[in-house]
mmCIF file of C-alpha atoms in Angstrom:
data_model
loop_
_atom_site.group_PDB
_atom_site.id
_atom_site.type_symbol
_atom_site.label_atom_id
_atom_site.label_comp_id
_atom_site.label_asym_id
_atom_site.label_seq_id
_atom_site.Cartn_x
_atom_site.Cartn_y
_atom_site.Cartn_z
ATOM 1 C CA ALA A 1 99.009 139.799 104.083
ATOM 2 C CA GLN A 2 96.086 140.523 105.931
ATOM 3 C CA SER A 3 95.535 138.357 109.290
ATOM 4 C CA VAL A 4 94.141 138.393 112.567
ATOM 5 C CA THR A 5 96.004 136.396 115.442
ATOM 6 C CA GLN A 6 94.174 135.397 118.498
ATOM 7 C CA PRO A 7 97.333 133.788 120.711
ATOM 8 C CA ASP A 8 95.143 132.306 123.159
ATOM 9 C CA ILE A 9 93.260 129.310 122.265
ATOM 10 C CA HIS A 10 91.711 128.716 125.454
ATOM 11 C CA ILE A 11 91.445 130.510 128.534
ATOM 12 C CA THR A 12 89.960 129.605 131.876
ATOM 13 C CA VAL A 13 88.906 132.442 134.695
ATOM 14 C CA SER A 14 87.173 132.248 137.837
ATOM 15 C CA GLU A 15 83.644 133.935 138.104
ATOM 16 C CA GLY A 16 84.208 137.500 139.127
ATOM 17 C CA ALA A 17 87.704 137.961 137.891
ATOM 18 C CA SER A 18 88.840 140.231 135.306
ATOM 19 C CA LEU A 19 89.280 138.943 131.509
ATOM 20 C CA GLU A 20 91.423 140.050 128.632
ATOM 21 C CA LEU A 21 91.378 138.442 125.492
ATOM 22 C CA ARG A 22 94.199 139.248 123.045
ATOM 23 C CA CYS A 23 93.901 140.237 119.361
ATOM 24 C CA ASN A 24 96.750 141.594 116.930
ATOM 25 C CA TYR A 25 95.933 142.348 113.386
ATOM 26 C CA SER A 26 97.840 142.868 110.082
ATOM 27 C CA TYR A 27 96.030 145.245 107.668
ATOM 28 C CA GLY A 28 97.130 147.260 104.870
ATOM 29 C CA ALA A 29 94.498 150.173 105.458
ATOM 30 C CA THR A 30 92.551 151.727 108.338
ATOM 31 C CA PRO A 31 90.716 148.792 109.632
ATOM 32 C CA TYR A 32 87.537 148.321 111.015
ATOM 33 C CA LEU A 33 87.676 145.845 114.129
ATOM 34 C CA PHE A 34 84.914 143.443 115.526
ATOM 35 C CA TRP A 35 84.776 141.478 118.371
ATOM 36 C CA TYR A 36 81.936 138.479 118.183
ATOM 37 C CA VAL A 37 80.795 135.846 120.603
ATOM 38 C CA GLN A 38 79.700 132.576 119.615
ATOM 39 C CA SER A 39 77.663 130.016 122.028
ATOM 40 C CA PRO A 40 77.819 126.121 120.908
ATOM 41 C CA GLY A 41 75.768 125.616 117.882
ATOM 42 C CA GLN A 42 74.770 129.191 117.492
ATOM 43 C CA GLY A 43 75.726 132.129 115.378
ATOM 44 C CA LEU A 44 77.777 135.111 115.910
ATOM 45 C CA GLN A 45 76.663 137.960 118.137
ATOM 46 C CA LEU A 46 78.435 141.178 117.882
ATOM 47 C CA LEU A 47 79.873 142.526 121.157
ATOM 48 C CA LEU A 48 81.424 145.705 119.913
ATOM 49 C CA LYS A 49 83.187 147.385 116.963
ATOM 50 C CA TYR A 50 85.393 150.203 116.208
ATOM 51 C CA PHE A 51 85.405 152.330 113.050
ATOM 52 C CA SER A 52 86.848 155.512 114.076
ATOM 53 C CA GLY A 53 87.212 158.117 116.912
ATOM 54 C CA ASP A 54 87.740 156.800 120.491
ATOM 55 C CA THR A 55 89.944 154.121 120.820
ATOM 56 C CA LEU A 56 88.182 152.789 123.935
ATOM 57 C CA VAL A 57 84.945 150.959 122.781
ATOM 58 C CA GLN A 58 81.984 149.949 124.783
ATOM 59 C CA GLY A 59 80.085 146.855 123.869
ATOM 60 C CA ILE A 60 77.035 144.918 125.082
ATOM 61 C CA LYS A 61 77.239 142.717 128.369
ATOM 62 C CA GLY A 62 79.631 144.869 130.104
ATOM 63 C CA PHE A 63 82.706 144.249 127.488
ATOM 64 C CA GLU A 64 84.921 146.725 126.211
ATOM 65 C CA ALA A 65 87.871 146.997 123.807
ATOM 66 C CA GLU A 66 90.877 149.082 123.205
ATOM 67 C CA PHE A 67 92.290 149.922 119.684
ATOM 68 C CA LYS A 68 96.296 150.346 119.735
ATOM 69 C CA ARG A 69 97.599 151.588 116.364
ATOM 70 C CA SER A 70 100.626 151.228 117.380
ATOM 71 C CA GLN A 71 100.506 147.753 118.549
ATOM 72 C CA SER A 72 97.887 146.564 116.063
ATOM 73 C CA SER A 73 96.095 145.468 118.937
ATOM 74 C CA PHE A 74 92.124 145.363 119.612
ATOM 75 C CA ASN A 75 91.992 143.633 122.987
ATOM 76 C CA LEU A 76 88.699 142.656 124.748
ATOM 77 C CA ARG A 77 88.114 143.256 128.323
ATOM 78 C CA LYS A 78 85.645 142.555 130.827
ATOM 79 C CA PRO A 79 86.239 143.732 134.598
ATOM 80 C CA SER A 80 83.913 140.829 136.106
ATOM 81 C CA VAL A 81 83.337 137.719 134.413
ATOM 82 C CA HIS A 82 79.764 136.017 134.644
ATOM 83 C CA TRP A 83 79.548 132.207 134.108
ATOM 84 C CA SER A 84 77.101 133.049 131.192
ATOM 85 C CA ASP A 85 80.151 134.481 129.285
ATOM 86 C CA ALA A 86 81.691 130.976 128.922
ATOM 87 C CA ALA A 87 81.773 130.821 125.007
ATOM 88 C CA GLU A 88 84.120 131.276 121.935
ATOM 89 C CA TYR A 89 85.282 134.638 120.971
ATOM 90 C CA PHE A 90 86.238 135.811 117.531
ATOM 91 C CA CYS A 91 88.177 139.026 116.670
ATOM 92 C CA ALA A 92 88.079 140.169 113.011
ATOM 93 C CA VAL A 93 89.002 142.862 110.988
ATOM 94 C CA GLY A 94 87.576 144.247 107.776
ATOM 95 C CA GLY A 95 86.898 147.244 105.771
ATOM 96 C CA GLY A 96 87.696 148.393 102.240
ATOM 97 C CA ALA A 97 85.781 148.209 99.164
ATOM 98 C CA THR A 98 84.931 144.494 99.668
ATOM 99 C CA ASN A 99 83.748 144.706 103.201
ATOM 100 C CA LYS A 100 85.116 141.296 103.310
ATOM 101 C CA LEU A 101 86.070 139.934 107.247
ATOM 102 C CA ILE A 102 89.044 138.206 108.308
ATOM 103 C CA PHE A 103 88.420 136.214 111.576
ATOM 104 C CA GLY A 104 91.056 135.230 114.250
ATOM 105 C CA THR A 105 90.998 131.640 115.400
ATOM 106 C CA GLY A 106 89.278 132.353 118.355
ATOM 107 C CA THR A 107 89.468 132.037 122.041
ATOM 108 C CA LEU A 108 87.276 129.381 124.028
ATOM 109 C CA LEU A 109 86.463 130.879 127.607
ATOM 110 C CA ALA A 110 85.820 128.725 130.205
ATOM 111 C CA VAL A 111 84.547 130.084 133.636
ATOM 112 C CA GLN A 112 85.156 128.208 136.809
ATOM 113 C CA PRO A 113 82.531 128.748 139.756
ATOM 114 C CA GLY B 1 66.229 145.678 113.607
ATOM 115 C CA ALA B 2 69.116 143.999 111.326
ATOM 116 C CA VAL B 3 67.769 140.246 111.557
ATOM 117 C CA VAL B 4 69.187 137.487 109.428
ATOM 118 C CA SER B 5 67.479 133.909 109.378
ATOM 119 C CA GLN B 6 68.585 130.923 107.801
ATOM 120 C CA HIS B 7 66.793 128.023 106.695
ATOM 121 C CA PRO B 8 66.885 125.093 107.551
ATOM 122 C CA SER B 9 69.017 125.207 110.896
ATOM 123 C CA ARG B 10 69.891 121.455 110.520
ATOM 124 C CA VAL B 11 70.060 118.925 107.694
ATOM 125 C CA ILE B 12 70.951 115.857 107.273
ATOM 126 C CA CYS B 13 71.044 114.286 103.654
ATOM 127 C CA LYS B 14 72.602 111.320 101.858
ATOM 128 C CA SER B 15 75.797 111.221 100.223
ATOM 129 C CA GLY B 16 75.464 112.324 96.333
ATOM 130 C CA THR B 17 72.003 114.697 97.033
ATOM 131 C CA SER B 18 72.167 118.241 96.879
ATOM 132 C CA VAL B 19 71.231 120.429 99.732
ATOM 133 C CA LYS B 20 70.047 124.090 99.557
ATOM 134 C CA ILE B 21 70.287 126.621 102.289
ATOM 135 C CA GLU B 22 68.632 130.046 102.423
ATOM 136 C CA CYS B 23 69.719 133.124 103.944
ATOM 137 C CA ARG B 24 67.164 135.979 104.235
ATOM 138 C CA SER B 25 67.467 139.594 105.600
ATOM 139 C CA LEU B 26 64.223 139.849 107.448
ATOM 140 C CA ASP B 27 64.002 144.065 107.894
ATOM 141 C CA PHE B 28 66.478 145.443 105.542
ATOM 142 C CA GLN B 29 67.855 145.069 101.966
ATOM 143 C CA ALA B 30 71.197 143.337 101.696
ATOM 144 C CA THR B 31 73.300 144.280 98.637
ATOM 145 C CA THR B 32 75.651 142.068 99.940
ATOM 146 C CA MET B 33 75.862 138.685 101.633
ATOM 147 C CA PHE B 34 78.594 136.601 102.579
ATOM 148 C CA TRP B 35 78.803 132.704 103.144
ATOM 149 C CA TYR B 36 81.178 131.091 105.542
ATOM 150 C CA ARG B 37 82.147 127.557 106.686
ATOM 151 C CA GLN B 38 83.009 126.646 109.950
ATOM 152 C CA PHE B 39 84.745 123.549 110.830
ATOM 153 C CA PRO B 40 84.353 122.112 114.440
ATOM 154 C CA LYS B 41 86.548 124.112 116.961
ATOM 155 C CA LYS B 42 87.692 126.141 113.933
ATOM 156 C CA SER B 43 87.381 129.648 112.832
ATOM 157 C CA LEU B 44 85.122 131.039 110.011
ATOM 158 C CA MET B 45 86.283 130.687 106.520
ATOM 159 C CA LEU B 46 84.872 132.724 103.844
ATOM 160 C CA MET B 47 83.582 130.986 100.991
ATOM 161 C CA ALA B 48 81.853 133.561 98.861
ATOM 162 C CA THR B 49 80.822 136.986 98.295
ATOM 163 C CA SER B 50 77.472 137.475 97.109
ATOM 164 C CA ASN B 51 75.973 140.534 95.426
ATOM 165 C CA GLU B 52 72.354 140.700 94.408
ATOM 166 C CA GLY B 53 71.769 140.395 90.563
ATOM 167 C CA SER B 54 75.582 139.277 89.899
ATOM 168 C CA LYS B 55 77.625 136.382 89.916
ATOM 169 C CA ALA B 56 79.188 135.332 93.050
ATOM 170 C CA THR B 57 82.935 135.903 93.893
ATOM 171 C CA TYR B 58 84.727 132.971 95.365
ATOM 172 C CA GLU B 59 87.448 132.643 97.485
ATOM 173 C CA GLN B 60 90.506 130.862 96.370
ATOM 174 C CA GLY B 61 89.932 127.057 96.768
ATOM 175 C CA VAL B 62 86.294 127.160 96.922
ATOM 176 C CA GLU B 63 84.673 125.130 94.291
ATOM 177 C CA LYS B 64 82.058 127.190 92.677
ATOM 178 C CA ASP B 65 80.491 124.412 90.739
ATOM 179 C CA LYS B 66 79.813 122.555 93.988
ATOM 180 C CA PHE B 67 78.744 125.400 96.043
ATOM 181 C CA LEU B 68 76.219 127.139 93.848
ATOM 182 C CA ILE B 69 75.361 130.593 95.448
ATOM 183 C CA ASN B 70 72.415 132.843 94.028
ATOM 184 C CA HIS B 71 71.474 136.222 95.239
ATOM 185 C CA ALA B 72 68.206 136.665 93.428
ATOM 186 C CA SER B 73 66.621 139.503 95.582
ATOM 187 C CA LEU B 74 67.868 141.965 98.201
ATOM 188 C CA THR B 75 66.664 139.889 100.941
ATOM 189 C CA LEU B 76 67.342 136.439 99.819
ATOM 190 C CA SER B 77 70.604 134.410 99.257
ATOM 191 C CA THR B 78 71.008 130.641 98.847
ATOM 192 C CA LEU B 79 73.686 128.156 99.014
ATOM 193 C CA THR B 80 73.512 124.802 97.097
ATOM 194 C CA VAL B 81 75.825 122.164 98.080
ATOM 195 C CA THR B 82 75.663 120.010 95.112
ATOM 196 C CA SER B 83 76.331 115.997 95.336
ATOM 197 C CA ALA B 84 77.236 116.459 98.720
ATOM 198 C CA HIS B 85 79.909 114.239 100.574
ATOM 199 C CA PRO B 86 80.817 113.541 103.989
ATOM 200 C CA GLU B 87 83.667 116.113 103.990
ATOM 201 C CA ASP B 88 81.252 118.676 103.264
ATOM 202 C CA SER B 89 79.479 118.239 106.813
ATOM 203 C CA SER B 90 80.014 121.601 108.448
ATOM 204 C CA PHE B 91 78.182 124.531 109.920
ATOM 205 C CA TYR B 92 77.629 126.984 107.161
ATOM 206 C CA ILE B 93 76.951 130.571 108.246
ATOM 207 C CA CYS B 94 75.812 133.698 106.220
ATOM 208 C CA SER B 95 75.925 137.349 106.843
ATOM 209 C CA ALA B 96 74.176 140.149 105.436
ATOM 210 C CA LEU B 97 75.632 143.701 104.547
ATOM 211 C CA PRO B 98 73.058 146.437 104.461
ATOM 212 C CA GLY B 99 74.026 149.089 101.621
ATOM 213 C CA ALA B 100 76.254 151.747 102.675
ATOM 214 C CA TYR B 101 77.115 150.126 105.759
ATOM 215 C CA ASN B 102 80.153 148.494 107.269
ATOM 216 C CA GLU B 103 78.791 146.054 109.790
ATOM 217 C CA GLN B 104 77.744 142.560 108.731
ATOM 218 C CA PHE B 105 74.632 140.731 110.475
ATOM 219 C CA PHE B 106 75.053 136.963 110.806
ATOM 220 C CA GLY B 107 72.282 134.482 110.522
ATOM 221 C CA PRO B 108 72.062 131.660 113.141
ATOM 222 C CA GLY B 109 74.094 129.173 111.134
ATOM 223 C CA THR B 110 72.963 125.847 109.267
ATOM 224 C CA ARG B 111 74.354 122.579 110.767
ATOM 225 C CA LEU B 112 75.009 120.061 107.612
ATOM 226 C CA THR B 113 75.316 116.522 108.048
ATOM 227 C CA VAL B 114 75.850 114.261 104.786
ATOM 228 C CA LEU B 115 75.741 110.426 105.667
#
């Protein structure tokens, strides 16, 4: 079955600290992978995506993610977190003929001053 | 580019009434649009896939007679919640997929509250 797992429901980091949000997927074909961020009451903003090629993907706002096929993972990282990064982060996998996206349950990031 | 709008952003209605939510791709043509529902502190659940000029494909467990989807043009899809009840209160998000492209572009969402 196709699925996305984000093991961490809630993470708190100090401003300036590094961040890694975990994402594991189960997908039958070559996956397209996405990370989105959502502020309260808002829609989704795409941070970065992986379709093919270089497995280290750079995104907006200083985020990056690395696709590791052997681990079925696509973890999101940022070297230094800013207070404005506090939000909900969703990993998603998609592709195939239907282009449907399967979302993880999300990780809520809190940033301490 | 690739902007998707939703209207209204927030709606409050009485139980038993119907509510229509519009999703528009403002600067591209979308052969496919998707409708999602998001419960508080939960992930997005795909409700249906809407293709221009054809009937929507609903996910398992989604009542197609309650959630009517129309994709009449390449830039507009509508979701009508019929005979709304309090349990239909939720955040509804649409996305649009440009032709021959693999990335969905999301609207800002519509908060529906049914009293």
